Every structure is written in C-alpha cells, then in structure tokens.
PDB file of C-alpha atoms in Angstrom:
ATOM      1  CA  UNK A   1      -9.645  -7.686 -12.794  1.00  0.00           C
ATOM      2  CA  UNK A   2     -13.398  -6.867 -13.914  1.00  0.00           C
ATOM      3  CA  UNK A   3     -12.059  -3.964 -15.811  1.00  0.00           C
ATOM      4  CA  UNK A   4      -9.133  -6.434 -17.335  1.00  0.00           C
ATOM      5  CA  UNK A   5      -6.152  -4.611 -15.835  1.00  0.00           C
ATOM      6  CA  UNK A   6      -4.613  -5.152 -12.302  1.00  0.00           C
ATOM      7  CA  UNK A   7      -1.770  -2.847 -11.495  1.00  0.00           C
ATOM      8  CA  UNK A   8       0.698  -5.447  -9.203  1.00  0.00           C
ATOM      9  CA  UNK A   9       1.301  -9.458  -9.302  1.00  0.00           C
ATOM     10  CA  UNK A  10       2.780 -10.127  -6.398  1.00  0.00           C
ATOM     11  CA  UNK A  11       6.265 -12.356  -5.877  1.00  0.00           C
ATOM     12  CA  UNK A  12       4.251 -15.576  -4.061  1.00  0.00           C
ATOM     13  CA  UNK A  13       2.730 -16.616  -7.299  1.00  0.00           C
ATOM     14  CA  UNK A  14       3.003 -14.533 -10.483  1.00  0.00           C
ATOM     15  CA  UNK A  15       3.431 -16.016 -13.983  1.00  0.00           C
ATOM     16  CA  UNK A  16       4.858 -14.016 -16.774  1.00  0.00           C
ATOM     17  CA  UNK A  17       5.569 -14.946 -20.905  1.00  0.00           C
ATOM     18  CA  UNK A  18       8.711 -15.913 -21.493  1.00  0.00           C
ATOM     19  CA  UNK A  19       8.971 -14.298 -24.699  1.00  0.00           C
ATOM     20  CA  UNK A  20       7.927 -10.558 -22.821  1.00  0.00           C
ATOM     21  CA  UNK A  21      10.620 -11.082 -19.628  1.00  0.00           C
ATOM     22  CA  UNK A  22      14.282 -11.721 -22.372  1.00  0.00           C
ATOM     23  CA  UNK A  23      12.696  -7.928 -23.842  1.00  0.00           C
ATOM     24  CA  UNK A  24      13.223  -6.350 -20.791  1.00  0.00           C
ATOM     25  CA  UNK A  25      15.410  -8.782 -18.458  1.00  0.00           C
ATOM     26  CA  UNK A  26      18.118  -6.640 -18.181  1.00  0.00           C
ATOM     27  CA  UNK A  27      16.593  -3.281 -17.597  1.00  0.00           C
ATOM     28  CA  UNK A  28      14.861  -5.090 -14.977  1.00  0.00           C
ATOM     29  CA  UNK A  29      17.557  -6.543 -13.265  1.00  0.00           C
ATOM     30  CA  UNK A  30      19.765  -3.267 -13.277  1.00  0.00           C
ATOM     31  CA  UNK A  31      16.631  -1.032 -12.685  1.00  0.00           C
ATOM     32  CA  UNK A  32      17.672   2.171 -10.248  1.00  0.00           C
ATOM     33  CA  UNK A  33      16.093   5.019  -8.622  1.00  0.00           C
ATOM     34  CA  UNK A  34      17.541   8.158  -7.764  1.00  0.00           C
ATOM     35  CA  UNK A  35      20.737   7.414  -8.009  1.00  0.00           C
ATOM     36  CA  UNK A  36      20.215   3.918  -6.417  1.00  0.00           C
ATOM     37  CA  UNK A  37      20.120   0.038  -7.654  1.00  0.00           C
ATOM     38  CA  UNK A  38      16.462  -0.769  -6.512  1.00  0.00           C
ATOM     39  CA  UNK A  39      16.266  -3.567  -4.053  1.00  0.00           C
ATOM     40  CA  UNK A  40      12.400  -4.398  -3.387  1.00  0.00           C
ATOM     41  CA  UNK A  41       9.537  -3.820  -5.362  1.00  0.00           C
ATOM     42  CA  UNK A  42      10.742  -6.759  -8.544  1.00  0.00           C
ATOM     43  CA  UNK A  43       7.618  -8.096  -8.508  1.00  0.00           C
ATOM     44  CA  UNK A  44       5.514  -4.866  -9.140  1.00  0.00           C
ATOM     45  CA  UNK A  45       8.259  -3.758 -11.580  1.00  0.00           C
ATOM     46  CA  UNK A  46       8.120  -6.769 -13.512  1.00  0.00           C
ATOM     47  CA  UNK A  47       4.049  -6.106 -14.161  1.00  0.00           C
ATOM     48  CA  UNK A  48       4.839  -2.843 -14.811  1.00  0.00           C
ATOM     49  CA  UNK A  49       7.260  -3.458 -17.598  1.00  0.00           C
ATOM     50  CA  UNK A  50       4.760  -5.639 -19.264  1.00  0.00           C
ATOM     51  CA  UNK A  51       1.840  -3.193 -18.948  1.00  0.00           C
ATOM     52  CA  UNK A  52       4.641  -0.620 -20.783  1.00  0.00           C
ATOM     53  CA  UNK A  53       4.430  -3.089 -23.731  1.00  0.00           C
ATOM     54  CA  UNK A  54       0.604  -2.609 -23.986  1.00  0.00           C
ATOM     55  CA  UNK A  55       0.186  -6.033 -22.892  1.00  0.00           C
ATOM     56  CA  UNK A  56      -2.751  -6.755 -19.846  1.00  0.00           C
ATOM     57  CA  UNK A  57      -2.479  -8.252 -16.877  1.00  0.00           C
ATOM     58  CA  UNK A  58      -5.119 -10.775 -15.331  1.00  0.00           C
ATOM     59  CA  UNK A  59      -5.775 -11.944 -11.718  1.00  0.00           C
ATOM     60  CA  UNK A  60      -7.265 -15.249 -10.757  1.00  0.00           C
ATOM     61  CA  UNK A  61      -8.343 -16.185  -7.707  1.00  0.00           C
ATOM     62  CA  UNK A  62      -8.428 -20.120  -8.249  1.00  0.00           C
ATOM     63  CA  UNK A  63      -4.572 -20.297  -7.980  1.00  0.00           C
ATOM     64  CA  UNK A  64      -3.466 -21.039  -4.566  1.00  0.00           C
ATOM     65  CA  UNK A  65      -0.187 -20.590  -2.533  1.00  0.00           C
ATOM     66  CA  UNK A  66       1.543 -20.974   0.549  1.00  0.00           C
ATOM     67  CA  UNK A  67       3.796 -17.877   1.786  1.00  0.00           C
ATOM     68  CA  UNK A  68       5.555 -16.701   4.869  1.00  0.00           C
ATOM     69  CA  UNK A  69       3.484 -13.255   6.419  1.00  0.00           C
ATOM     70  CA  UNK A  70       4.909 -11.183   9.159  1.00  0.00           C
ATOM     71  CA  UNK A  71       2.815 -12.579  12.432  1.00  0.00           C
ATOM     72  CA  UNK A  72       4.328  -9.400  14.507  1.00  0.00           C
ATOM     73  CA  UNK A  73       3.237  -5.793  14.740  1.00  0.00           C
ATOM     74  CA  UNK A  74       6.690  -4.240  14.444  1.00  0.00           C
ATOM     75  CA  UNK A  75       7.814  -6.812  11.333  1.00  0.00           C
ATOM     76  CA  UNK A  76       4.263  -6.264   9.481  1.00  0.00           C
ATOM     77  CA  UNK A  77       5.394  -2.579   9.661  1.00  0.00           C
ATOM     78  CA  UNK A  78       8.316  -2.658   8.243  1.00  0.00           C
ATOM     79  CA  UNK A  79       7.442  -4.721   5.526  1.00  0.00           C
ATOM     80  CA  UNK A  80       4.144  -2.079   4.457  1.00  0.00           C
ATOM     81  CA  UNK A  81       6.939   0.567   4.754  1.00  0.00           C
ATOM     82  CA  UNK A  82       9.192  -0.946   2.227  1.00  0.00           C
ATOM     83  CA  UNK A  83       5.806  -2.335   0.353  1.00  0.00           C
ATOM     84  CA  UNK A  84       4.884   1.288   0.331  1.00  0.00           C
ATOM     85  CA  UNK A  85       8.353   2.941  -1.434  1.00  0.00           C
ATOM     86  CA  UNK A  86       7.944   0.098  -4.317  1.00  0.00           C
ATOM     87  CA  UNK A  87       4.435   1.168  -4.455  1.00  0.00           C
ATOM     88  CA  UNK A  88       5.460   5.110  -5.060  1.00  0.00           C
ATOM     89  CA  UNK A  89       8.380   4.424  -7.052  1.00  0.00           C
ATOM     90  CA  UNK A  90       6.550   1.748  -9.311  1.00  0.00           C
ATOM     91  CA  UNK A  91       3.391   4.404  -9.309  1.00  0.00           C
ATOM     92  CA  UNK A  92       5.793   7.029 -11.244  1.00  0.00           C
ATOM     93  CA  UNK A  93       6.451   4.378 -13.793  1.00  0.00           C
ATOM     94  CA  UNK A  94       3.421   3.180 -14.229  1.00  0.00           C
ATOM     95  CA  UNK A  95       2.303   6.393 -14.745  1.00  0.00           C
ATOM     96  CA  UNK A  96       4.075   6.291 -18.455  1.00  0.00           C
ATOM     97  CA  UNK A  97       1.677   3.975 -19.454  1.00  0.00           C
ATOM     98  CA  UNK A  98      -1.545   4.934 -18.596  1.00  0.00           C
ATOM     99  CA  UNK A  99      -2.492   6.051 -21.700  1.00  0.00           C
ATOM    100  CA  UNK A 100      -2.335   2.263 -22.975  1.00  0.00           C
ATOM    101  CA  UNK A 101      -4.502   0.700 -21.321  1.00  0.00           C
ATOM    102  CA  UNK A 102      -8.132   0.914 -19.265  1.00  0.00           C
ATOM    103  CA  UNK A 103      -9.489   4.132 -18.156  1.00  0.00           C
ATOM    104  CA  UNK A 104     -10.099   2.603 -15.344  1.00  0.00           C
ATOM    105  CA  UNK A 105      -7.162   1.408 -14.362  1.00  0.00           C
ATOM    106  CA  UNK A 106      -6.011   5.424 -14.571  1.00  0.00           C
ATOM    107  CA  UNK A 107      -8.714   6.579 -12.381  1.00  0.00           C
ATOM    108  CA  UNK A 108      -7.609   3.958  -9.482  1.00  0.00           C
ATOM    109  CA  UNK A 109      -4.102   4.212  -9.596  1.00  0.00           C
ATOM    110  CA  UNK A 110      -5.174   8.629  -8.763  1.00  0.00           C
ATOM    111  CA  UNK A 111      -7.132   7.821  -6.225  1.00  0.00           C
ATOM    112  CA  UNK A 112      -5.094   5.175  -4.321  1.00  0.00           C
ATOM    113  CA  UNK A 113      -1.881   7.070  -5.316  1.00  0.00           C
ATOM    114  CA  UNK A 114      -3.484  10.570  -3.379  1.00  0.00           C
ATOM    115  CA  UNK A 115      -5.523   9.203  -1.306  1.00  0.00           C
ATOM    116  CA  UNK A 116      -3.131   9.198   1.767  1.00  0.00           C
ATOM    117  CA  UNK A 117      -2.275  12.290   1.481  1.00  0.00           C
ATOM    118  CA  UNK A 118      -6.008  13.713   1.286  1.00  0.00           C
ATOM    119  CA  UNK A 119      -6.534  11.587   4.371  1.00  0.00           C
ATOM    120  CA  UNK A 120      -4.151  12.744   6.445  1.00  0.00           C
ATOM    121  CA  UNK A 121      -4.636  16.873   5.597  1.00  0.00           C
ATOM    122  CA  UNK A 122      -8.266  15.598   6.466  1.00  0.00           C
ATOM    123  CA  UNK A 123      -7.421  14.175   9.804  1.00  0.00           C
ATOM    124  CA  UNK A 124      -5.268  16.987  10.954  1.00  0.00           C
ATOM    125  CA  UNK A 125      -8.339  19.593  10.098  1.00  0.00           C
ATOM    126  CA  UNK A 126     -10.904  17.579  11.916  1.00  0.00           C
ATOM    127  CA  UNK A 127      -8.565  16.968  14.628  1.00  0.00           C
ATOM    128  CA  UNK A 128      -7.848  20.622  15.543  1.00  0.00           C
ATOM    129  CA  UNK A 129     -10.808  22.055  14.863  1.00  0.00           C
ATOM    130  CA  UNK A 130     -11.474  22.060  18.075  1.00  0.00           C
ATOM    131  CA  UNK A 131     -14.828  20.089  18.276  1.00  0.00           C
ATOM    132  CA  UNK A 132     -15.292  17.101  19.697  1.00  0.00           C
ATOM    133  CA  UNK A 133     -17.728  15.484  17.919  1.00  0.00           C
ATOM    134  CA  UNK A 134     -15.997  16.089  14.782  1.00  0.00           C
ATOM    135  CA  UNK A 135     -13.485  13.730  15.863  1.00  0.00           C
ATOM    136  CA  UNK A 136     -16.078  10.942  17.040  1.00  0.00           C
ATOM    137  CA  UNK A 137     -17.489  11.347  13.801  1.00  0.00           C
ATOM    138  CA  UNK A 138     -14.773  10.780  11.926  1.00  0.00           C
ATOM    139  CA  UNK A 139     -13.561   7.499  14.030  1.00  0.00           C
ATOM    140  CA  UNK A 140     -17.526   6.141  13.790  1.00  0.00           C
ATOM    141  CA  UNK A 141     -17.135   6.537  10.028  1.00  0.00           C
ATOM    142  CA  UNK A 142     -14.118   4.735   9.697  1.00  0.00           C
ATOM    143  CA  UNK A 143     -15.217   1.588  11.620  1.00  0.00           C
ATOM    144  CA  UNK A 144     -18.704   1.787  10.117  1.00  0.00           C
ATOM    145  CA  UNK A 145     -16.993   1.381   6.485  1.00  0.00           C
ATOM    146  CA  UNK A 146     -14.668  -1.218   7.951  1.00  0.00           C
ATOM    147  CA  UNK A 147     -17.690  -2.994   9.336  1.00  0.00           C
ATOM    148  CA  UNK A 148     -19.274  -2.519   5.834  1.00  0.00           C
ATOM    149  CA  UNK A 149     -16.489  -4.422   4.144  1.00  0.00           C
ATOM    150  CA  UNK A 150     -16.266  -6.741   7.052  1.00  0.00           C
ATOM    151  CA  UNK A 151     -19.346  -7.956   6.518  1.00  0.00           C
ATOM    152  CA  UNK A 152     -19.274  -8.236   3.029  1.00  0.00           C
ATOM    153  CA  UNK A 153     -15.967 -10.333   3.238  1.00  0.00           C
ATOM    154  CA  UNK A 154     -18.312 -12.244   5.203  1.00  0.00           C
ATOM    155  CA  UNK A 155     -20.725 -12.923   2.983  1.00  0.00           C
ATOM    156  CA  UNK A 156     -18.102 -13.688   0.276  1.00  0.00           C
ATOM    157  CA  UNK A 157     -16.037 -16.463   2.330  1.00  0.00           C
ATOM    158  CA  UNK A 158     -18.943 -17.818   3.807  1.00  0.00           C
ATOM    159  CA  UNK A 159     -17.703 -17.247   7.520  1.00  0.00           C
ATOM    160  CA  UNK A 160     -17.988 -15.173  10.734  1.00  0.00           C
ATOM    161  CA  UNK A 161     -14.237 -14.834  10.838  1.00  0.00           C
ATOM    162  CA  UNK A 162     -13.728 -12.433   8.351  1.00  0.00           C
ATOM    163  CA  UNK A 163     -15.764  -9.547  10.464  1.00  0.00           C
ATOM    164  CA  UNK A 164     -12.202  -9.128  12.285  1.00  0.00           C
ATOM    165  CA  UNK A 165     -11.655  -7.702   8.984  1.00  0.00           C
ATOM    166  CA  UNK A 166     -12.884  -4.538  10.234  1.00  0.00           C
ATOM    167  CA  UNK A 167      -9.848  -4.503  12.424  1.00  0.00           C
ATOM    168  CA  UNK A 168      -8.053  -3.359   9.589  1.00  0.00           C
ATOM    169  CA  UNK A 169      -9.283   0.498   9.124  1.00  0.00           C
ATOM    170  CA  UNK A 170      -7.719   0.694  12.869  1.00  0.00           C
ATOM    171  CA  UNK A 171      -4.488  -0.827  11.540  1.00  0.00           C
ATOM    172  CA  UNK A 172      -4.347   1.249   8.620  1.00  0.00           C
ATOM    173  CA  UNK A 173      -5.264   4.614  10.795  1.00  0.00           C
ATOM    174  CA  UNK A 174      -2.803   4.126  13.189  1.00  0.00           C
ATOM    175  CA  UNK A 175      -0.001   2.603  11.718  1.00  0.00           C
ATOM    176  CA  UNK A 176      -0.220   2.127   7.752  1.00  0.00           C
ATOM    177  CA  UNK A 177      -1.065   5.787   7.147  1.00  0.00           C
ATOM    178  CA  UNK A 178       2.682   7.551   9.065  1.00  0.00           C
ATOM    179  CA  UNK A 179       4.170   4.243   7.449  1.00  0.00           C
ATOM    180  CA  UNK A 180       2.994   5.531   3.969  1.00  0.00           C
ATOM    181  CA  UNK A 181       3.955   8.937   4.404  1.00  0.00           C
ATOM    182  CA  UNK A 182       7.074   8.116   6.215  1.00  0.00           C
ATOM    183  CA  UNK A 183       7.875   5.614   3.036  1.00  0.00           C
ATOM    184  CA  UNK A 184       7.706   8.533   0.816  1.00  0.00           C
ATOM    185  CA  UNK A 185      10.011  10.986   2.904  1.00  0.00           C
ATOM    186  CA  UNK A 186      13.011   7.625   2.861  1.00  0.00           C
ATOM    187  CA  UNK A 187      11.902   6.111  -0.919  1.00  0.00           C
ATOM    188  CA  UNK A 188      15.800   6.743  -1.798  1.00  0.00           C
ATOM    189  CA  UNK A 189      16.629   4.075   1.437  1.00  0.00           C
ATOM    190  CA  UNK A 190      16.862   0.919   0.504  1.00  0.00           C
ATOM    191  CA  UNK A 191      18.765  -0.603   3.428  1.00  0.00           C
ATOM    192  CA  UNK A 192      16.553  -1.490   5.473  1.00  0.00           C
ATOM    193  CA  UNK A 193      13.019  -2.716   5.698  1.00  0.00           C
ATOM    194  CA  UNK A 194      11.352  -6.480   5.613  1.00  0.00           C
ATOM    195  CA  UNK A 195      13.510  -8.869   7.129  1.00  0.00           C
ATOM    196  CA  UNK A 196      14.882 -12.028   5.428  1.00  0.00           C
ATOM    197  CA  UNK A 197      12.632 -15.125   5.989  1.00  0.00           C
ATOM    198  CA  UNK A 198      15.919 -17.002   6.948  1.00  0.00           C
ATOM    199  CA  UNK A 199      16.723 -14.838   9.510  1.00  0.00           C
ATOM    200  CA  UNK A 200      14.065 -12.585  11.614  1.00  0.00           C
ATOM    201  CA  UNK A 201      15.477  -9.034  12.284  1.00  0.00           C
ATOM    202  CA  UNK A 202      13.713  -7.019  14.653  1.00  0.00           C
ATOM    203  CA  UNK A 203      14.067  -3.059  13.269  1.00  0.00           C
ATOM    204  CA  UNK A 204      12.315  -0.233  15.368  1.00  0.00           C
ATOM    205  CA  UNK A 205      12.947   2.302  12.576  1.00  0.00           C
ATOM    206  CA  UNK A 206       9.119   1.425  11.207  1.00  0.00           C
ATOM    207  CA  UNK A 207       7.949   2.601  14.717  1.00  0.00           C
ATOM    208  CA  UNK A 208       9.387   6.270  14.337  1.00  0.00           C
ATOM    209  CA  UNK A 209       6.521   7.585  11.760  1.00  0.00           C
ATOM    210  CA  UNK A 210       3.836   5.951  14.053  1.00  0.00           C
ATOM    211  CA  UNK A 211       5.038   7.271  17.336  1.00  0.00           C
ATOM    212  CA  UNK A 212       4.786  10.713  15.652  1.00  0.00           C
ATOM    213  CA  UNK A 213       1.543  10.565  14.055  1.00  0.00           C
ATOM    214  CA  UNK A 214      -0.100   9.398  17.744  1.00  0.00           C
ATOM    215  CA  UNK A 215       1.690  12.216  19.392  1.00  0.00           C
ATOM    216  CA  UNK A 216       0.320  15.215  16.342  1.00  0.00           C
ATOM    217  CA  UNK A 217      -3.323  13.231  17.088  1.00  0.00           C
ATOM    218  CA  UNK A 218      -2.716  13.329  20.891  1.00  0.00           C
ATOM    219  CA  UNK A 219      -2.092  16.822  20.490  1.00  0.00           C
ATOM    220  CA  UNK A 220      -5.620  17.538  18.495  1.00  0.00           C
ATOM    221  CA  UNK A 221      -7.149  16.011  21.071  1.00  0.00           C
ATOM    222  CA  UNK A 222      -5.755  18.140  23.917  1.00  0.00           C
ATOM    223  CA  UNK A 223      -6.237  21.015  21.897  1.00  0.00           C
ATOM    224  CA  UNK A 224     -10.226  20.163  21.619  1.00  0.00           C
ATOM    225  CA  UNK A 225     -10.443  19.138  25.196  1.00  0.00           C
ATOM    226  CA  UNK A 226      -8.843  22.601  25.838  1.00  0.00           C
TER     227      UNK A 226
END
C-alpha cells in the first residue's frame, strides 16, 4: 500500500462504500466463470469491482481481527488450492483494469501471476540436469531468502519467533507450488475445497498435486545420482 493500490481485501475484515457495492451488487452476487456460478473468491472480487471503477484501494495495518485459520497440513492445503483458483480467475479480471490505476500495481500482479510457472520450468531444469550441486544450490538459495525475510520479520515484530518464518519457502516448495498449478488445471471446480468452519471436512484431493510433484523431484534426483 506504499504505491496506493493493493490488489485483494480479504473477507476477515474488509470495508467497502456503500454507495460503490448497490453499482455492482448484483453482478457480484450472480458473477460466473466458465460456465459456472462462482463460489469462493467474493472477497477478492468485490476489490476488484471497485478497482474497475477507477477507485483505490488502501491497506492498514492498525485494524485488528480475530479469524478461524486451518491448524492442519491437509486443511491449509485445500484452502491455498481454492485461494489459488480465486486468485487466477480474479487475476483475468483484474487484468481489465490495469490501465487505471498504478504502474506498479501492473508490474506485481505479472510477476506474482507468472511467477509459478517460471519456478517450476526452473526446478524441473535444475533438477535433471544431472548435477548435483545444482540442486543443493538451488535448495541453499531458497532457505537463504527465507532466512532473509525471516529475519527481517524479525526485526519488524520485535521477536525471535518470527525466524520460523523461514519455514515457509519449504511450505511453499513442497506443497503451495503443485497446489497452484494443480488450482489452475481444476479453476472450473468449484465443489470442493476449504471446509466450512461449522463443520471440519477432511478432503485428500489437495494431496494429489503434491504427491506428484515429490515423485517428478524424486525422479530428478535419481536421475542425477544415476
């Protein structure tokens, strides 16, 4: 919010003008997607509609809330997965507007928006290239950059807790990454994804796209051990 635009206010806490949500309360409400009535991604959808009206949107970090947050590995997965198909879906909208609004804004939603996909083509090549340290390298990096932030978060809050921060590149290599990919390949299914907060649903789907992405890295690895 430096630059004056953020992209996504998010469903615990967002606040909105009355006077912008009756202009587009029913597209909203009946908004679709290939072919489908879209059941996740509101929130983002709402922002977007005001950022199509040339109007900004602003991020504080004074306002405070309380919200539920997955606390297991396979729940936390689904719920990036279905995090991830708004995210796609609400990118090729936002996309309409670009041209209204901070340069900058344009240049980050690129980079996030590719960005996975550059990663993973970038994995793949170092991974079967057959050299070893090429690999070790590229896992180094990661945590380094993680450690980087980590330590920065650190600095920011004030405590040693946040250097378990750097726990999250592993998180996001491992699992987040197929999840984001996988997201894109099901964006048209909207059945499943993160369970109610009345009622905890365990779903196993989330696990397919990680299961193959360690078996395609397993494989680089017994290719450059070969």
């Amino acid at each position: 919010s430096y630059f004056g635009c953020v992209q996504c206010i998010s469903g615990p806490l967002g606040m909105y003008r009355n006077s912008l949500l009756q202009v587009f309360l029913e597209d909203w409400y009946n908004q679709t997607f290939m072919g489908s009535h879209c059941s996740f991604g509101d929130d983002r959808h709402l922002t977007n509609r005001v950022l199509s009206l040339g109007y900004a949107t602003k991020y504080t970090a004074r306002a405070k809330c309380l919200t539920e947050t997955p606390i297991t590995y396979l729940r936390w997965l689904n719920q990036q997965t279905r995090w991830s198909k708004s995210y796609f879906r609400e990118w090729l909208y936002n996309a309409l507007w670009f041209h209204k609004h901070s340069l900058w804004m344009t240049y980050e939603s690129v980079v996030t928006g590719f960005f996975p996909f550059f990663l993973v083509a970038t994995v793949i090549h170092l991974f079967y290239r057959g050299r070893l340290w090429n690999i070790l390298l590229f896992l180094l990096t990661v945590q380094l950059v993680g450690m980087v932030k980590a330590t920065y978060a650190c600095f920011l809050r004030g405590s040693l807790v946040m250097i378990f921060m750097s726990l999250y590149s592993l998180l996001y290599m491992s699992s987040l990454l197929p999840a984001k990919i996988f997201a894109l390949f099901t964006i048209n299914k909207a059945g499943w994804g993160t369970s109610g907060r009345r009622k905890i649903v365990v779903n196993f789907i989330g696990a397919i796209p990680v299961t193959v992405w360690g078996l395609i890295l397993l494989g680089g690895v017994a290719y450059t051990i070969y």
